XYZ file of C-alpha atoms in Angstrom:
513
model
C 91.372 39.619 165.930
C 91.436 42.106 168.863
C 93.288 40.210 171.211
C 97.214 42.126 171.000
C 98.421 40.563 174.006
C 101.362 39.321 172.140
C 102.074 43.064 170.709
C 104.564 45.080 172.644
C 102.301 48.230 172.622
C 99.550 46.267 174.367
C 101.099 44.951 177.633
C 98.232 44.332 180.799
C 96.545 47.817 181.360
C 96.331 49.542 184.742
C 93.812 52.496 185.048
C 94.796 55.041 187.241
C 92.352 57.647 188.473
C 93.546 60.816 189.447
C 91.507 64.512 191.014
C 90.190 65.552 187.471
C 88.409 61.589 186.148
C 91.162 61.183 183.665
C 92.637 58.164 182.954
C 96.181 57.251 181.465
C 95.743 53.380 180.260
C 99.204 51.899 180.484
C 101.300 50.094 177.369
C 104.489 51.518 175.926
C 102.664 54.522 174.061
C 99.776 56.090 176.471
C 96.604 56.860 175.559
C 94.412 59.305 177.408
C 91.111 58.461 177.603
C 88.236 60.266 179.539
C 85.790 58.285 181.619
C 81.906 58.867 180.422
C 79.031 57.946 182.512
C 80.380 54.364 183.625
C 83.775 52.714 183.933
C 82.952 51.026 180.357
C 82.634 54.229 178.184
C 86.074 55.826 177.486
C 87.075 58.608 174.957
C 90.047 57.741 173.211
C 91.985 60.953 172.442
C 95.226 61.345 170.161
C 97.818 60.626 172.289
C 99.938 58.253 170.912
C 98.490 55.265 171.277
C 96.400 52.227 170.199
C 93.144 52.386 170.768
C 91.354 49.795 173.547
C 88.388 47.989 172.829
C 85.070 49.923 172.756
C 82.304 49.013 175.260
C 78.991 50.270 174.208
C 77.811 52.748 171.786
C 79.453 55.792 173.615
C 82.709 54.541 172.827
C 82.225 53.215 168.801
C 80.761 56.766 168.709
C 83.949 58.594 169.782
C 86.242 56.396 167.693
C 83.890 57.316 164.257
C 84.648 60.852 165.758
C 88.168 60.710 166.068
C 88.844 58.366 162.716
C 86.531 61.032 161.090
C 88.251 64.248 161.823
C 92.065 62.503 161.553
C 90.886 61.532 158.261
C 89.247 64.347 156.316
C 91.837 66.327 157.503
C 94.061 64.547 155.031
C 91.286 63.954 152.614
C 89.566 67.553 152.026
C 92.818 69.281 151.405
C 94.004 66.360 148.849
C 90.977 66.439 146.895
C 91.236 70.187 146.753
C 94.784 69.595 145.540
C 93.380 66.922 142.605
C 90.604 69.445 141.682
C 93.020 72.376 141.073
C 95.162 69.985 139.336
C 91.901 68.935 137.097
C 91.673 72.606 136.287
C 95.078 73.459 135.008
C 94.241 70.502 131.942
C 90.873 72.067 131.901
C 91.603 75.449 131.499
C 94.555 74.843 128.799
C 91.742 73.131 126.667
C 89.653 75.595 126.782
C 91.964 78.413 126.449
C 93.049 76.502 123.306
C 89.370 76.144 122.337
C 88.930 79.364 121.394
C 92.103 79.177 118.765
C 89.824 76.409 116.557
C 88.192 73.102 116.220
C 91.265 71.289 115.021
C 93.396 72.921 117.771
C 90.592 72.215 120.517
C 90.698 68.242 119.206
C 94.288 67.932 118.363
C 95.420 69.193 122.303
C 92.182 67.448 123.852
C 93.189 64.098 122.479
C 97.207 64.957 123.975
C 96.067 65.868 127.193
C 93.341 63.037 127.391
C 95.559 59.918 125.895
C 99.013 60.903 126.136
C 99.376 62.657 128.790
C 96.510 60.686 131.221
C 98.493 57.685 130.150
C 101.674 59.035 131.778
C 100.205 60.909 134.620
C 98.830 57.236 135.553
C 101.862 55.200 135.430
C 103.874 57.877 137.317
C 100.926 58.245 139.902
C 100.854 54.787 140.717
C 104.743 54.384 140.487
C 104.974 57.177 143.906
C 101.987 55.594 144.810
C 104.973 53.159 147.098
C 105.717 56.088 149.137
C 102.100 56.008 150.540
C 103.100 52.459 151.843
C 106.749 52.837 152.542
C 106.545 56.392 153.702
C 103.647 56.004 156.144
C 104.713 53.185 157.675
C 108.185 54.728 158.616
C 106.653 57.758 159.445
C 104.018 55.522 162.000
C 107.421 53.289 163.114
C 109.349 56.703 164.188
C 112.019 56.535 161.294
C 111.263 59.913 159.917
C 114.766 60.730 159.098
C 113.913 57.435 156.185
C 111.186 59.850 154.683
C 113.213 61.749 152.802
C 115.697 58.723 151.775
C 112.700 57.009 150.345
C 111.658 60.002 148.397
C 115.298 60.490 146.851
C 114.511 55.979 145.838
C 111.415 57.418 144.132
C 112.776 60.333 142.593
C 115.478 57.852 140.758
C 112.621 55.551 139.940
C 110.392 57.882 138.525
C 112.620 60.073 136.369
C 113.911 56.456 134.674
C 110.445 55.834 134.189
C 109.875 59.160 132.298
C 113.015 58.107 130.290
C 111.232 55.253 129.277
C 107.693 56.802 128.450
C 109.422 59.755 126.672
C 109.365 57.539 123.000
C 104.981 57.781 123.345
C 105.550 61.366 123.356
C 107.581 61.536 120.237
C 106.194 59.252 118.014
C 102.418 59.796 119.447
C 101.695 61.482 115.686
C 102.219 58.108 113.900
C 100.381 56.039 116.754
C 97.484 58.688 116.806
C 97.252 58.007 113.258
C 96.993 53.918 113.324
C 94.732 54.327 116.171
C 92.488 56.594 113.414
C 92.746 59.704 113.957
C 92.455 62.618 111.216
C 96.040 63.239 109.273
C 95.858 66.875 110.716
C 94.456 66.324 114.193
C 97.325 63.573 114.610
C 99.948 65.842 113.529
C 98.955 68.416 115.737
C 98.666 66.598 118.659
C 101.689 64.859 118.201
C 103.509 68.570 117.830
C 101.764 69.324 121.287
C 102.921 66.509 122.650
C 106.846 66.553 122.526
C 106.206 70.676 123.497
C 105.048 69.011 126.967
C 107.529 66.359 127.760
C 109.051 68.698 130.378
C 105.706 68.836 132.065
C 105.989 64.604 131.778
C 109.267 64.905 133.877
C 108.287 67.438 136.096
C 105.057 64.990 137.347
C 108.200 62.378 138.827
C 109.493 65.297 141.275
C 105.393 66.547 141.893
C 103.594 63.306 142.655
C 107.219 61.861 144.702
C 107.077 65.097 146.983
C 103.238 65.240 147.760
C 103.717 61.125 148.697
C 105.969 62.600 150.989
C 104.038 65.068 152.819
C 100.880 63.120 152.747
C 103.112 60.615 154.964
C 103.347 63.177 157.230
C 99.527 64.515 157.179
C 101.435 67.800 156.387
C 98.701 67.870 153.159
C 97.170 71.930 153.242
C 100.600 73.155 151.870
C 99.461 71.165 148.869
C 96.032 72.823 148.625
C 97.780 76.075 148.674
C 100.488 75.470 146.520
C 98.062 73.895 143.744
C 95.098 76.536 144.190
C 98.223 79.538 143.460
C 99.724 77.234 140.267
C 96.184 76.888 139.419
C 95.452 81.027 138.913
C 99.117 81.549 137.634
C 98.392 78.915 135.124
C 95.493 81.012 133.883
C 96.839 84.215 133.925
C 100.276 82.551 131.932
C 97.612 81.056 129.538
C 95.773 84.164 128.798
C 99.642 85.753 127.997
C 101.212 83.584 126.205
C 97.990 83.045 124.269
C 95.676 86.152 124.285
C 98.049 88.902 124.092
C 101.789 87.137 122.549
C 99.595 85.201 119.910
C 101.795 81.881 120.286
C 98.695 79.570 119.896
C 99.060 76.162 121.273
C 103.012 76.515 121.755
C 101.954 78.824 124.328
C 99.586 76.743 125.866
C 102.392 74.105 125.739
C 104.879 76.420 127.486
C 102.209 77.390 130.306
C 101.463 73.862 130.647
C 105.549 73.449 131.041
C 105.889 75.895 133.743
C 102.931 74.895 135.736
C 104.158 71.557 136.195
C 107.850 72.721 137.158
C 106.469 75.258 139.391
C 104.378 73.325 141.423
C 107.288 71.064 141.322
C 109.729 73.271 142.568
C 107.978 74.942 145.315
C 107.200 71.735 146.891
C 110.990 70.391 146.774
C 111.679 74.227 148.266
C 109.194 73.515 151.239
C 110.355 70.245 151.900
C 113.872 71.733 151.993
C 113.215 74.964 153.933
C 110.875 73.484 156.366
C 110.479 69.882 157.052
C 113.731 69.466 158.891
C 113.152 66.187 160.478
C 112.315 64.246 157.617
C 114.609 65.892 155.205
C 118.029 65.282 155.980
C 120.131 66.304 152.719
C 121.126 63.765 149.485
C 121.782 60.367 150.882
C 123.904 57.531 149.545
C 121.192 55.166 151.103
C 118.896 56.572 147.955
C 121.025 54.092 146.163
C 120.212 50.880 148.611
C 116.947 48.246 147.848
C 116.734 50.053 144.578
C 115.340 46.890 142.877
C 112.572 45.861 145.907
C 111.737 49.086 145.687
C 111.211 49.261 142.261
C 109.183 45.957 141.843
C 106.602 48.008 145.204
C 106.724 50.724 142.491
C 105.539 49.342 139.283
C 102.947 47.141 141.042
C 101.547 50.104 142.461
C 102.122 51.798 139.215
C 99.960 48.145 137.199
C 97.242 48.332 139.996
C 96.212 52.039 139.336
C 96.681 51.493 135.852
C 94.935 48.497 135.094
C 91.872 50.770 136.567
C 92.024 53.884 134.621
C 92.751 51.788 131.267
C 89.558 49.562 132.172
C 87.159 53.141 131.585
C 89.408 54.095 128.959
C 88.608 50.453 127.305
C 84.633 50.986 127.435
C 85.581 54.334 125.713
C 86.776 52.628 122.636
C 84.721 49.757 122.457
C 81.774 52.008 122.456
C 82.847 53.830 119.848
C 82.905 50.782 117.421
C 78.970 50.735 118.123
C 76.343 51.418 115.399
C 75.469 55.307 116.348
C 79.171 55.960 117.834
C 78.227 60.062 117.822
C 75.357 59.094 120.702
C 76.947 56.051 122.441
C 80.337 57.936 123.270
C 78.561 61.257 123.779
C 76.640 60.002 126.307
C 79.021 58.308 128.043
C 81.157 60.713 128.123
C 78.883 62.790 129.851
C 77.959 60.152 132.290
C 82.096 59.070 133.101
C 82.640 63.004 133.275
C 79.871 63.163 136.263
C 81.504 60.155 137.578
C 85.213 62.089 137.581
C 83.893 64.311 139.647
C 82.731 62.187 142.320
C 86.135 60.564 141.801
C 88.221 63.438 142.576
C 86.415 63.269 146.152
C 87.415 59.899 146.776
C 91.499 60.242 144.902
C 91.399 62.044 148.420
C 89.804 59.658 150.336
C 92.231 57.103 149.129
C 95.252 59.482 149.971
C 93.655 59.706 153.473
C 93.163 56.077 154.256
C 96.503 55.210 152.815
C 98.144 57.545 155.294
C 95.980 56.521 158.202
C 96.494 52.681 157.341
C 100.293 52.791 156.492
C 100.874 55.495 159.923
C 99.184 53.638 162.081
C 100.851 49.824 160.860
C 103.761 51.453 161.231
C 103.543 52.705 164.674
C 102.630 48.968 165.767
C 98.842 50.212 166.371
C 96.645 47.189 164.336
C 92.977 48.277 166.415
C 93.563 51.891 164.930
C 94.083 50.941 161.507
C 91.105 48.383 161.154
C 88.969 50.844 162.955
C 90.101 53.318 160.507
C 89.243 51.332 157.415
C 85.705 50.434 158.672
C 84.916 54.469 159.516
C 85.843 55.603 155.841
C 84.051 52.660 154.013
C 81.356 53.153 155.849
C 81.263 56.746 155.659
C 82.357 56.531 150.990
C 79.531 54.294 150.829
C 77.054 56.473 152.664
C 78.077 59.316 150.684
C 78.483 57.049 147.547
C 74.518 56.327 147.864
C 73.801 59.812 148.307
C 75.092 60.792 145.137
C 73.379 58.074 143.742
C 70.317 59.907 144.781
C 70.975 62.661 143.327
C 71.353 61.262 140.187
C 68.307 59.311 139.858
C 66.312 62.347 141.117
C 68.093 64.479 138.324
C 68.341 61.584 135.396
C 66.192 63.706 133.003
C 67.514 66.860 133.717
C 71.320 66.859 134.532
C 72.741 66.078 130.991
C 71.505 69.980 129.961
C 74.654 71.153 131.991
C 76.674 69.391 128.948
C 74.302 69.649 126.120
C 71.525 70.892 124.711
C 71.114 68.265 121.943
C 67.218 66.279 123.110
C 68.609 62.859 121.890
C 72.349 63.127 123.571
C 69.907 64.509 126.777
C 67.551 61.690 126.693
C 70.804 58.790 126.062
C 72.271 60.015 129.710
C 68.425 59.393 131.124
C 68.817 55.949 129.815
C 72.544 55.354 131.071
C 71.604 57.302 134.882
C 71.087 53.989 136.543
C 73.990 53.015 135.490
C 75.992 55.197 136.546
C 73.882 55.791 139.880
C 74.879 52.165 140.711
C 78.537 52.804 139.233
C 79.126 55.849 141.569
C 78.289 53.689 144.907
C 80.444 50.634 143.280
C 83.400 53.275 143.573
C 82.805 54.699 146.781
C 83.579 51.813 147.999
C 86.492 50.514 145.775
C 88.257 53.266 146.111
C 88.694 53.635 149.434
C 89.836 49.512 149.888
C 92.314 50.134 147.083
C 93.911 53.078 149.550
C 94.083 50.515 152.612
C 95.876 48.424 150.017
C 98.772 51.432 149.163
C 98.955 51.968 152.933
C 98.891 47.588 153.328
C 101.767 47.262 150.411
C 99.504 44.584 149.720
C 99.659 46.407 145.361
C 100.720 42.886 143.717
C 97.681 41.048 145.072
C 95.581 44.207 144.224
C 97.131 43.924 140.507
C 96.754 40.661 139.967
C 93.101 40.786 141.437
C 92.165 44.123 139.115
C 93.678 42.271 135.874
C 91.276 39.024 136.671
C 88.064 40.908 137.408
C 88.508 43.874 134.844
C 90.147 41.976 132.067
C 89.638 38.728 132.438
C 85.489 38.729 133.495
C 84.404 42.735 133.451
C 85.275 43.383 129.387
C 85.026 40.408 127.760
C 81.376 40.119 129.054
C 80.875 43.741 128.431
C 81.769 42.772 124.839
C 78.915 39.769 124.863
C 76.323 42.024 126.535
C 76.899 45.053 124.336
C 77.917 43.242 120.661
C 75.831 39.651 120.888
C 73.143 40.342 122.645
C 72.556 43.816 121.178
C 72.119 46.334 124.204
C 74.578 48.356 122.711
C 76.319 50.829 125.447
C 74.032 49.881 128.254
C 75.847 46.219 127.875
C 78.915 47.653 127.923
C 78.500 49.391 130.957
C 76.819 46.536 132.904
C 79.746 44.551 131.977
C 82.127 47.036 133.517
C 79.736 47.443 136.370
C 79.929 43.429 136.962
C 83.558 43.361 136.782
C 84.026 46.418 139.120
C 81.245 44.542 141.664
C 83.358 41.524 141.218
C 86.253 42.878 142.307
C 84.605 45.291 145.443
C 83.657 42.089 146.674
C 86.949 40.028 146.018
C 88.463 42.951 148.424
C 85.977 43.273 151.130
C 86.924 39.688 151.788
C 90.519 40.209 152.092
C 89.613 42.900 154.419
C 87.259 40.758 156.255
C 89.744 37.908 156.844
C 92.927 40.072 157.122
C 94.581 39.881 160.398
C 95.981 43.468 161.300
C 99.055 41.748 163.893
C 100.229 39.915 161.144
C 99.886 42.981 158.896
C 102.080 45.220 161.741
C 104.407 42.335 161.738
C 105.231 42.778 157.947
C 105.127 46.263 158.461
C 108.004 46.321 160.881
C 109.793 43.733 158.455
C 109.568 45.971 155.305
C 111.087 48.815 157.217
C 114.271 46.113 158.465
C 114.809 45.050 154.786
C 114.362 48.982 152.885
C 116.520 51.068 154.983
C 116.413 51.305 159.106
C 118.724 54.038 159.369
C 122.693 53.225 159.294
């Protein structure tokens, strides 16, 4: 798997000593390396190439180094981006707390069904500019960036078209689902008052595919941490001192969403010359290839959130609903947060995978997928600590009912084991954006969720009576299942073959004319 003989980039290597012990090994890109001790050890720095083979421990270190820093520097500022973006549903909620119980359900259950059911598909749909993007960014093509974003932006806004009638008509579905006459008809009210915010997510999530290509990711910390205080202070406005109840909360959720929006299209525009190049005609070419990359990317991430959504509702049909949902909730809220972590450690391998596939550099991106799974699962077993040293104690954060407290205790293994499951997960679903390998990913997520993970959660929680604890392990099996399934694609996936494709996919969807 490391012989790249064949590869352009890795033609016979010459070392060339000069007065200062650097080296320049030879190949179509350079690399610089630094010699260390003995001829063996070398330093790879980031110079433009792939990386050689390591020899000895000096070497493997240096590459964790280098993967390390290349890679949190895409993931810290993404996850800071997802956090602020966690905060602007937060905050409405709780803003709209204050107005009443009704109003604090009624927008909760917008924001959590309708709205997380949209923000999902359209994530996942720009979720093909992590693969498409990255790998023309890698290849050189950067003036295809911005072509590929315009594909996406056509995509995306048809795909709002189409999710529009769930915002509408969410008041009659709330109510066959079972919701209270006056909850549902408040929520469904909420609902169409946001449908600009619903159009608004095609142009954000498009735009920050974009940028991640191009590692150019702390605008988007900045831009999301400022939309994140104006949000407030619009909230406290429109609510606190106009008095327009949760119409204002709809209107500050409006603007957020098209401000955020907006200031990223200006930045692209104003600054990132190179890979924006004006309207193109070519956004009109491979519209249907691209489409099918888009809504399997769109199915993969899907097919995951609706899996946690599904243990929701099945546990709610259990014999003490009020505790079995209660604590889970608690437990899958704890879990969220971890999650927002890793959303960025997904954005980072993505980029790294898809950049360096594209550039024709298959040592880089294996090494790059074994530094990041080993480093989620490290820190996926040290939160896993945390929660088994804390299982009697954390659930007071969120409660200060003794049998709701006592539930989580029961449920912290669980989710201890749950939390290193997606430390893992995550991160291989990322190498699969950056891979384009989403169909295989889909089909894989619909066999092992839907197929094994529920239906035995439904035999381990209904017929043989553990209640929410079977429901869980079932999800837990299903989620191990497929972790598994995907580590062995990894482990047998050739990384040539996968620079190969790479090149093809940017041949067939738009070398520049």
């Amino acid at each position: 798997m490391d012989s790249h003989s064949s590869s352009p980039l890795q033609s016979p290597r010459e070392v060339f000593p000069d007065d200062n012990d650097l080296f320049f090994v030879g190949g179509d890109a350079s690399i610089e390396v630094e010699l260390h001790h003995r001829p063996s050890e070398v330093l790879v720095t980031d110079a433009g190439g792939d990386y050689p083979a390591p020899h000895g421990f000096e070497d493997i270190f240096n590459i964790c180094y280098l993967e390390s820093k290349k890679s949190w520097a895409i993931a810290a500022p993404i996850a800071f981006n997802i956090l602020c973006n966690y905060g602007i549903n937060s905050f409405t909620t709780i803003f709209v707390g204050h107005l009443g119980d009704v109003e604090l359900s009624a927008i909760a259950i917008s924001l959590s069904v309708i709205a997380n059911f949209s923000f999902g598909f359209l994530f996942g749909m720009s979720s093909a500019l992590e693969t498409l993007c990255g790998q023309a960014y890698g290849a050189g093509h950067v003036e295809m960036l911005g072509i590929y974003m315009q594909r996406s932006w056509l995509i995306s806004l048809l795909a709002c078209i189409c999710i529009t009638p769930l915002y509408i008509y969410s008041t009659p579905l709330l109510k066959l689902l079972g919701q209270r006459e006056d909850i549902a008809e408040l929520a469904g009210k909420f609902s169409i008052q946001i449908i600009p915010q619903m159009f608004s997510l095609a142009i954000n999530f498009t735009t920050q595919k974009f940028l991640q290509a191009q590692s150019d990711v702390n605008i988007l910390a900045w831009l999301a941490f400022v939309t994140l205080l104006l949000h407030i202070a619009t909230l406290y406005m429109f609510i606190e001192v106009f008095g327009w109840g949760t119409a204002g909360a709809a209107v500050a959720y409006d603007i957020s969403g098209w401000g955020i929006s907006a200031a990223q299209v200006i930045y692209i525009v104003g600054w990132c010359k190179d890979s924006w190049t004006g309207l193109s005609r070519l956004a009109f070419k491979e519209l249907w290839g691209f489409s099918k990359l888009s809504v399997a990317s769109a199915v993969m991430l899907c097919l995951e959130m609706w899996y946690f959504m599904t243990i929701i509702v099945l546990t709610g049909q259990l014999e003490d609903p009020i505790l079995a949902v209660g604590s889970l909730s608690i437990c899958m809220n704890v879990n969220g947060w971890e999650g927002m972590l890793f959303v960025g450690v997904n954005a980072a391998i993505s980029v790294r995978v898809a950049n360096e596939l594209g550039s024709g550099h298959p040592r880089a991106a294996k090494y790059s997928v074994i530094v990041l799974v080993t480093q989620s699962l490290l820190i996926g077993i040290l939160f896993m600590s945390l929660i088994m040293t804390t299982r009697n104690h954390f659930a007071v954060i969120f409660t200060d009912s003794t049998d709701l407290q006592k539930a989580v205790a029961k449920l912290a293994y669980l989710l201890a084991i749950t939390m290193v499951l997606n430390s893992v997960q995550t991160v291989i679903s990322g190498v699969a954006v950056g891979g384009g390998w989403q169909g295989l990913v889909a089909y894989i997520n619909l066999g092992c969720y839907y197929i094994f993970g529920l239906p035995l959660g439904f035999l381990l929680g209904y017929k043989a009576h553990l209640g929410v604890q079977g429901i869980w392990m079932g999800m837990i099996c299903g989620t191990f299942l497929q972790t598994v399934v995907l580590l062995i694609i990894l482990w047998k996936t050739n990384w040539d073959t996968e620079v190969e494709d790479a090149s093809e996919r940017m041949r067939k969807w738009g070398e520049p004319e």
